[in-house]
Coordinates of C-alpha atoms and ligand atoms in Angstrom, one line a residue:
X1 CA -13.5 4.4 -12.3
X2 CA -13.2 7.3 -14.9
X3 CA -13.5 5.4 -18.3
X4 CA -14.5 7.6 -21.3
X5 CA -17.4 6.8 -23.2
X6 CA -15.4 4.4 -26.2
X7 CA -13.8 2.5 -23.0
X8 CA -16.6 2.1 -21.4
X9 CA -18.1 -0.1 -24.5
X10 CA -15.0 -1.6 -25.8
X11 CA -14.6 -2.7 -21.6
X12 CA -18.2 -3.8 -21.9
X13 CA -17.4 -5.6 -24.7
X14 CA -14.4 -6.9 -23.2
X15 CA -16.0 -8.1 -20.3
X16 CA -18.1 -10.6 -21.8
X17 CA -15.4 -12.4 -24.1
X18 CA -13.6 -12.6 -20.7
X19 CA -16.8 -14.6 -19.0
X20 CA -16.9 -16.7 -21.9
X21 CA -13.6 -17.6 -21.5
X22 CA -13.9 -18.3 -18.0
X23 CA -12.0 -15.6 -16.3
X24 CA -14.6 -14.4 -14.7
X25 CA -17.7 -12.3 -14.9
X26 CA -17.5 -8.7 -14.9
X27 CA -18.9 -5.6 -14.5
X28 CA -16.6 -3.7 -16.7
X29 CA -17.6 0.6 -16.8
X30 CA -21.0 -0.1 -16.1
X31 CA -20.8 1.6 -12.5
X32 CA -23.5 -1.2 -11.4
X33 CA -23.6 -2.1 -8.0
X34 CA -21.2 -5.2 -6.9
X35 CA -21.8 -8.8 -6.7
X36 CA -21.5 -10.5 -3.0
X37 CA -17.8 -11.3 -2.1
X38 CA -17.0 -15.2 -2.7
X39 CA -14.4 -16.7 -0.7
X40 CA -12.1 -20.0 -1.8
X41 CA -9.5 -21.8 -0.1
X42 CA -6.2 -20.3 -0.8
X43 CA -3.9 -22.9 1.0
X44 CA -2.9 -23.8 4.3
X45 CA 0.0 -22.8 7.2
X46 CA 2.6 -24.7 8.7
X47 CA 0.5 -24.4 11.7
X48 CA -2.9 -25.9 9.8
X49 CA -4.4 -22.4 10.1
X50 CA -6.3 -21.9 6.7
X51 CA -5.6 -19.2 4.6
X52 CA -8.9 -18.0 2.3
X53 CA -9.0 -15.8 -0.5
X54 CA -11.9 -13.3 -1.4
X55 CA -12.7 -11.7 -4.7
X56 CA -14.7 -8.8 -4.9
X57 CA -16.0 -6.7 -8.1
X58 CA -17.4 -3.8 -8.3
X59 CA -17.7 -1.0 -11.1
X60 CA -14.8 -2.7 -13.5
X61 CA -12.8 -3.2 -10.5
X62 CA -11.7 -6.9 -9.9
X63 CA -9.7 -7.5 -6.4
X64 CA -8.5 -10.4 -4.6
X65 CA -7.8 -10.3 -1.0
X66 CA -5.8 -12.9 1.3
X67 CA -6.9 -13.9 5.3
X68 CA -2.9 -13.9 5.9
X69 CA -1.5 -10.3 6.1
X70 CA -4.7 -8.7 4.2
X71 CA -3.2 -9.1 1.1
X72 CA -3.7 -8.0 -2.0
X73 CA -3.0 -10.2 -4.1
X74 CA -4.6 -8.9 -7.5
X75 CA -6.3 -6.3 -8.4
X76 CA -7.7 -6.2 -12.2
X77 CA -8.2 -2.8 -14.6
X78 CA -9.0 -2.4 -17.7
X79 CA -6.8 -0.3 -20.4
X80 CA -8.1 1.9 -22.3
X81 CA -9.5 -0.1 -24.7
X82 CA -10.6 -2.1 -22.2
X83 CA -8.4 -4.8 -21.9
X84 CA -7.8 -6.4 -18.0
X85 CA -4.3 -6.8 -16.4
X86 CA -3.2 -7.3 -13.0
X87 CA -1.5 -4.3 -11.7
X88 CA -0.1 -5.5 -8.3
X89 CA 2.8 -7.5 -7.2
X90 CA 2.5 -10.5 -6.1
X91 CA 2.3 -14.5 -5.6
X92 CA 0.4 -17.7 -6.6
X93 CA 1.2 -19.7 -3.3
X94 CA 0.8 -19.1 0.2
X95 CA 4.2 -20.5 0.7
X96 CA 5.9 -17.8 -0.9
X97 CA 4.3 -15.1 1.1
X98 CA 5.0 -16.8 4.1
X99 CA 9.1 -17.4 3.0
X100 CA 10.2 -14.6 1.0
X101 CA 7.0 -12.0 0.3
X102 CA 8.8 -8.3 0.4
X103 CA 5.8 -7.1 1.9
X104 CA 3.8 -7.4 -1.6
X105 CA 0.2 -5.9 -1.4
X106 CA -0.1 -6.5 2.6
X107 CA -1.6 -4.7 5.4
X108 CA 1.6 -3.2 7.4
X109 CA 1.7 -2.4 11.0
X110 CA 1.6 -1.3 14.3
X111 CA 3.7 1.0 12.8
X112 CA 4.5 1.7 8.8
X113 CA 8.4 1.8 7.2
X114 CA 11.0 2.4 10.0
X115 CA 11.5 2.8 13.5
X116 CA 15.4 4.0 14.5
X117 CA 17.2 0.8 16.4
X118 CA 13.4 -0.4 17.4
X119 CA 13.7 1.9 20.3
X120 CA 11.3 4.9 21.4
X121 CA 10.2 6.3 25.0
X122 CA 6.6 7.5 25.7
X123 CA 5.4 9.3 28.7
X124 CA 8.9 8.5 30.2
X125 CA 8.9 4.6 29.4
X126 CA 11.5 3.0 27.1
X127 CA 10.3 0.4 24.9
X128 CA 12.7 -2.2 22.4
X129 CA 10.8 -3.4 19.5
X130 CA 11.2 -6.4 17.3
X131 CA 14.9 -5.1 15.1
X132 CA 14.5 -6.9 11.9
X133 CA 16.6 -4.6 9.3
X134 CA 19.5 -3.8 10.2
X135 CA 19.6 -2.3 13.6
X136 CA 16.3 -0.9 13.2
X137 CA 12.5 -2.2 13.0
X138 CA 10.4 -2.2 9.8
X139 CA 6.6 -2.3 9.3
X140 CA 6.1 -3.6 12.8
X141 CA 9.1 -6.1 13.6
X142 CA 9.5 -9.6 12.4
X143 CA 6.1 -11.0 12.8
X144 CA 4.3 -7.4 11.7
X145 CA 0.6 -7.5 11.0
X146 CA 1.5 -8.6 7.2
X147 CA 2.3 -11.8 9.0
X148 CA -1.0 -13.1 10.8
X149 CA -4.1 -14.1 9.5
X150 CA -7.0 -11.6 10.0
X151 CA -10.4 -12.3 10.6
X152 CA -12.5 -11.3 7.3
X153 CA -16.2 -10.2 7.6
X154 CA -17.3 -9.7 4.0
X155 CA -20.2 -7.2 3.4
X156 CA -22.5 -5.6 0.9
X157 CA -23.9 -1.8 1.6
X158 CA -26.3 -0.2 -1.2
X159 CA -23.5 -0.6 -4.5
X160 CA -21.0 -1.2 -2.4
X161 CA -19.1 -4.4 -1.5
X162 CA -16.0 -4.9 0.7
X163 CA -14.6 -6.7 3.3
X164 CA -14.1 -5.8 7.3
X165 CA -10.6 -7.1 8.1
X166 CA -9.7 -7.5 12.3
X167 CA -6.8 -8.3 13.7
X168 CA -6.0 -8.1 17.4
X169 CA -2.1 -7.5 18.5
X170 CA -1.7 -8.2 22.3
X171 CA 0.2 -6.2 25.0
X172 CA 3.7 -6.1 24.3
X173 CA 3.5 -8.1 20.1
X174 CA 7.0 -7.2 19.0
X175 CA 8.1 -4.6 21.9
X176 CA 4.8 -2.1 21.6
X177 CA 3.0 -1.3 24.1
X178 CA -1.1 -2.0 24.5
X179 CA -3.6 -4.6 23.5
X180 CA -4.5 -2.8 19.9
X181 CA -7.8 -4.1 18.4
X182 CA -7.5 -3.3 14.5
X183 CA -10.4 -2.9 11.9
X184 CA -8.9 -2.2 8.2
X185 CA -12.0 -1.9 5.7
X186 CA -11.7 -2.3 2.1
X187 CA -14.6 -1.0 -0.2
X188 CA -14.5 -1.2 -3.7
X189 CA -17.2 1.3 -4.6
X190 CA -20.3 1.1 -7.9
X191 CA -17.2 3.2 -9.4
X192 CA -14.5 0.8 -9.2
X193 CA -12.7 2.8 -6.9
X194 CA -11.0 0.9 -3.7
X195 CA -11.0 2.7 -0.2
X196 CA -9.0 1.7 2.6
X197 CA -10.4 2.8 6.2
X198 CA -8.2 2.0 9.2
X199 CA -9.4 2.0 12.6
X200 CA -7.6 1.0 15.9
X201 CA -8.3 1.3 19.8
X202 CA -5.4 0.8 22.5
X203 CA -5.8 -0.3 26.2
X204 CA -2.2 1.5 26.8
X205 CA -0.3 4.3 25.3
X206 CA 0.9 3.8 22.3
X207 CA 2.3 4.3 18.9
X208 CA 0.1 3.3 15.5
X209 CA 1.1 4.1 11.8
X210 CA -0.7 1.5 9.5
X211 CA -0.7 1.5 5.6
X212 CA -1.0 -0.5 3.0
X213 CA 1.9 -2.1 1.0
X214 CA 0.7 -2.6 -2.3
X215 CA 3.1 -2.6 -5.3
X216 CA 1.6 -1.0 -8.7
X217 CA 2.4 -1.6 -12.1
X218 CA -0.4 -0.1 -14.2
X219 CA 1.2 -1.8 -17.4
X220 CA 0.2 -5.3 -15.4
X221 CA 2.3 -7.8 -13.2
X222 CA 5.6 -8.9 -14.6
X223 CA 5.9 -6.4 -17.8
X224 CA 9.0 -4.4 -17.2
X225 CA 10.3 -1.4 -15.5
X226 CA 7.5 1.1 -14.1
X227 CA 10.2 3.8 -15.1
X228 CA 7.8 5.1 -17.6
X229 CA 4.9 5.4 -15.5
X230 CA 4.5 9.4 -15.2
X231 CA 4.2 10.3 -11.4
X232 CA 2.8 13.5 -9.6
X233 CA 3.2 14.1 -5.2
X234 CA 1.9 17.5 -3.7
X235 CA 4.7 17.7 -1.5
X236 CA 7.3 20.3 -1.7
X237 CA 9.1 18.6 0.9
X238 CA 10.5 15.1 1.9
X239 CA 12.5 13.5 4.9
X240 CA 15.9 12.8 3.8
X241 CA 17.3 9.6 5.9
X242 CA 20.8 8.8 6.9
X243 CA 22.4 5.3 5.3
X244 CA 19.6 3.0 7.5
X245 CA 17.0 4.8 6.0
X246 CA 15.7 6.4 9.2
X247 CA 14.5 10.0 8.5
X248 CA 17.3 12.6 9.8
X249 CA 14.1 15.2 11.0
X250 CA 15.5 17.5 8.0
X251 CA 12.2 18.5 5.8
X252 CA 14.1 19.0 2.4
X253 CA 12.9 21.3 -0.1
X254 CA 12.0 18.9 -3.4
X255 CA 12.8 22.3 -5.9
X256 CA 15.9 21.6 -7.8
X257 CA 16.5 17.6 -7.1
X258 CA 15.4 14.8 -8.2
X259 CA 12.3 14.6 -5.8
X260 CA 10.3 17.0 -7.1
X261 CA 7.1 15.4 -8.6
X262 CA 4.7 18.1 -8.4
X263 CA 4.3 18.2 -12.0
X264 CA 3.9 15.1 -13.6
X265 CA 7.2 13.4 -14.3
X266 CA 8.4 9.8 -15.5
X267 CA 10.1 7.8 -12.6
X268 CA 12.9 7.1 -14.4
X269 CA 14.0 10.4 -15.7
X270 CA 16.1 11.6 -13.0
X271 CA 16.4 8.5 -10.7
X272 CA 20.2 7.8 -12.0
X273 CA 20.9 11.5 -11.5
X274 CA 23.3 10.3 -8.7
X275 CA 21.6 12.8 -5.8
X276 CA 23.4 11.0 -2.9
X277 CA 20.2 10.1 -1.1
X278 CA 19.1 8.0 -4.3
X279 CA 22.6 6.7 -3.6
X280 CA 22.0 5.7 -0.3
X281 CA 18.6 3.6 -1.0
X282 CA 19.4 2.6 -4.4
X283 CA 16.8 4.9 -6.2
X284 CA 13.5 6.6 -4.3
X285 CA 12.8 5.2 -1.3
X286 CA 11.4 8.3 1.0
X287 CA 8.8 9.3 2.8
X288 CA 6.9 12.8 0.7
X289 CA 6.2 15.6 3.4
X290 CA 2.2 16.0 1.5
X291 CA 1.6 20.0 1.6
X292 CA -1.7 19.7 2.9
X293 CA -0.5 17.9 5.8
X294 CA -3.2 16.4 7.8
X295 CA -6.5 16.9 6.7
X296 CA -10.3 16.1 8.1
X297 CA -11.0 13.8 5.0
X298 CA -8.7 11.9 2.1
X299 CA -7.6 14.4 0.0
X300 CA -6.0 14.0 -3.6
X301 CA -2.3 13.8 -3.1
X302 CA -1.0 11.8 -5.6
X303 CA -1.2 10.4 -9.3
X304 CA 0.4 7.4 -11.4
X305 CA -0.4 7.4 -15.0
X306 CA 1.1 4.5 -17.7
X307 CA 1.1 6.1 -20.8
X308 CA 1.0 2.6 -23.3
X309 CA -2.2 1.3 -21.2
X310 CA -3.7 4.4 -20.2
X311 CA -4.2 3.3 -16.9
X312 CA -4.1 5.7 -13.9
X313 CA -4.3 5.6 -10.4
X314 CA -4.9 8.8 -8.3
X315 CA -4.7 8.6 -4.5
X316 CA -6.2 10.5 -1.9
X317 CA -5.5 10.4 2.1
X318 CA -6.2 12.4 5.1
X319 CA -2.5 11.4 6.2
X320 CA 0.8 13.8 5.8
X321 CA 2.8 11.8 4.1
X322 CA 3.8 9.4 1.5
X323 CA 6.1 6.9 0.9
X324 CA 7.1 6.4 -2.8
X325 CA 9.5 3.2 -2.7
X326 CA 10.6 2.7 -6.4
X327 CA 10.6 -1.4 -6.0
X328 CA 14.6 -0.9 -5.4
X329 CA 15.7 -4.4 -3.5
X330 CA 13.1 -6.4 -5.9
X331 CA 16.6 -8.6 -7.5
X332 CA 15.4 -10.9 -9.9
X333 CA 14.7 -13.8 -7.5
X334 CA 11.0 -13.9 -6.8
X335 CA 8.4 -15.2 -9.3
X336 CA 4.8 -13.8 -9.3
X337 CA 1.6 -14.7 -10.4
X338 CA 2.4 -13.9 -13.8
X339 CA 5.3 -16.2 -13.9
X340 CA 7.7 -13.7 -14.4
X341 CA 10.7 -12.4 -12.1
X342 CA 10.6 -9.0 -10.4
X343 CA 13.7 -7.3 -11.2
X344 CA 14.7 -3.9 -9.4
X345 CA 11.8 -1.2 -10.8
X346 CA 9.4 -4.0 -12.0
X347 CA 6.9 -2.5 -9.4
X348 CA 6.5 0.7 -7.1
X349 CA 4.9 1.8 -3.5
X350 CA 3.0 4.5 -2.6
X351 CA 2.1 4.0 0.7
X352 CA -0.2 7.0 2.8
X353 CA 0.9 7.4 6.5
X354 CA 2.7 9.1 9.2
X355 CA 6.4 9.8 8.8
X356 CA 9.1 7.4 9.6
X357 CA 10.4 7.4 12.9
X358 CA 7.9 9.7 14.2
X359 CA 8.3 8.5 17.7
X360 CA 12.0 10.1 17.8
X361 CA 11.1 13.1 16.5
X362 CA 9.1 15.2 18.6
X363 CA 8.9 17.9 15.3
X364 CA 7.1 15.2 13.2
X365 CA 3.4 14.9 13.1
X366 CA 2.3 12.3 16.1
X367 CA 1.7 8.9 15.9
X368 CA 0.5 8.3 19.9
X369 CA -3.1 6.7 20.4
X370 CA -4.4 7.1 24.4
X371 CA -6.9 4.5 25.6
X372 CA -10.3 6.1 24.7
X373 CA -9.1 7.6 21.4
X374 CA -9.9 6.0 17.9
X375 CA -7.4 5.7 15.3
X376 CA -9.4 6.4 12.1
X377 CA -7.5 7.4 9.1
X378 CA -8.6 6.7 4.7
X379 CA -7.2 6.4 1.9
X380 CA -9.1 6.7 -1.1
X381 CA -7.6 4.7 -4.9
X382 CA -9.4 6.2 -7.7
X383 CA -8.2 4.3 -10.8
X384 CA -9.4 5.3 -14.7
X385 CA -8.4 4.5 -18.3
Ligands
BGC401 C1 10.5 0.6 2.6 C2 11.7 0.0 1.9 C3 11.5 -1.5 2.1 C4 10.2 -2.0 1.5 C5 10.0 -3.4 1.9 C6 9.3 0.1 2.0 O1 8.1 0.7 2.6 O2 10.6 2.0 2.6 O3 12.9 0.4 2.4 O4 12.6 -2.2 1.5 O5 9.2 -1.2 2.1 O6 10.2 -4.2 0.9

């Protein structure tokens, strides 16, 4: 966490009156190491699978983490004077997750935002996956990896504490191919920062694009429109889609329309400037072609500063693209932690991965794992006040 020198004693500060209150001990901008990760019960499935929460803290960083779907389902800053809010999406109950969660704060996959009618061929076999928008599959079909409960190993390594997350999908789980053992890793580092490592092995050819689903609001959960948040994406290009949102394998130039963010830019200033692909998904909702493309370790692609908190958030990835979903389909109808409705804007994605659709477009960047091969890929949250 970068926290100037007055934040880092008013968050001090801070900090205490909030473990007098009860909310919790913290560790606010002291960049000392973390405290062992404690897990509660969080509530129960249908099924009588129990579903546990784990909170972790480390540097000023507060996170809580579901079993079901690797959720995040909060994740605490401080402003700039040191003052805590919740900046992700989310819900109190397990319930809600399970009936009508849009994905909030969960661990997506096999395969991240879209595949084209749920239908690909590799090395000359055809495979149908689980359709659940439309005509087409998203984030891995209707039971996608947001949906089952992983198995969490929680650890602690020199100042840093996290949790190992596994989750096995067997040959042929929603229409993909190959028993795929999964290992997503979250570490909150002794600077409050929060890195996501994936990791995946196949027995079969197949297709893998996993990300993370979280939705931000740096002003906290529930208060307003993120259309002030300032944004910034090294991309000069993105993937336009057609009207299903699958990418057309056009690489747009961002110069001139509304989605160029390579210099810092609110979300709101150009997003009713009627460009018919913000038509078409009802604001942003498209995958950033990063100009590094892919790269041997996370590198810093994006940034999303509030200016009334202070609070930013910088990302870093060693994947070629970005998806920047500006919370478009949130209506009004689901309550979060908070107790306050999401309406459209209330939150935002920006989710690291491989392009949508990859496995129809031979041009795009690949998304095939072989037996023997690893899938390893970062992505680094660096948040400061
Ligand atoms: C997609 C949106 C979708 C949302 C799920 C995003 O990653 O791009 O189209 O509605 O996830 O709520």
């Amino acid at each position: 966490m970068e926290l100037n020198r007055r934040t880092v004693i008013a968050g001090t500060a801070a900090a205490g009156l909030a473990t007098t209150l009860g909310t919790g001990s913290a560790q606010a901008g002291t960049g000392s190491g973390g405290r062992k990760p404690v897990r509660e019960l969080f509530g129960t499935l249908a099924d009588g699978t129990k579903v546990y929460r784990w909170s972790l803290e480390n540097g000023g960083t507060r996170l809580k983490v579901l079993s079901y779907g690797g959720i995040v389902q909060t994740l605490e800053l401080p402003d700039r004077h040191g003052r805590y809010a919740n900046v992700v999406a989310g819900f109190d109950d397990i319930a809600d997750y399970v009936a009508k969660s849009p994905y909030f704060g969960a661990l997506i996959g096999r395969y991240g935002n879209r595949i084209g009618k749920g239908q690909f061929t590799l090395d000359g076999t055809s495979y149908q996956l689980s359709v659940n928008d439309g005509v087409n599959s998203l984030h891995g079909g209707a039971k996608g990896f947001d949906k089952h409960v992983w198995d969490v190993e929680p650890f602690t390594e020199g100042s840093d504490v996290g949790l190992h997350l596994h989750y096995t999908s067997v040959d042929g789980e929603m229409g993909y191919p190959g028993t795929l053992r999964t290992t997503v890793t979250y570490t909150l580092t002794r600077h409050g920062d929060w890195r996501i490592d994936y990791a995946a092995t196949t027995d079969k050819a197949t297709v893998v694009n996993l990300t993370s689903h979280v939705y931000w609001n740096l002003a906290g959960e529930g208060s307003g429109t993120i259309e002030d948040h300032e944004l910034t994406i090294a991309a000069s290009r993105y993937t336009p889609t057609d009207s299903g949102l699958i990418p057309t394998g056009e690489l747009a130039e961002v110069a001139g329309t509304p989605f160029d963010f390579r210099h810092a830019k609110p979300v709101g200033r150009d997003i009713r400037a009627g460009h018919e692909q913000q038509v078409q998904a009802k604001g942003y909702d498209h995958n950033w072609v990063l100009d590094k493309g892919i790269t041997a370790r996370p590198e810093h692609i994006a940034t999303l500063r509030d200016p009334r908190s202070g609070r930013t958030l910088k990302i870093a990835t060693d994947q070629p693209g970005l998806q920047f979903y500006s919370g478009n389909f949130l209506d009004g109808t689901l309550t979060g932690t908070g107790g306050r409705t999401y309406r459209q804007g209330d939150a935002l994605c920006l989710e690291t991965q491989h392009f949508p659709d990859s496995p129809n477009h031979a041009e795009f960047p690949s998304t095939v794992l072989r037996p023997g091969q690893t899938y390893r890929t970062s992505t680094l949250h660096t948040f400061g006040a």
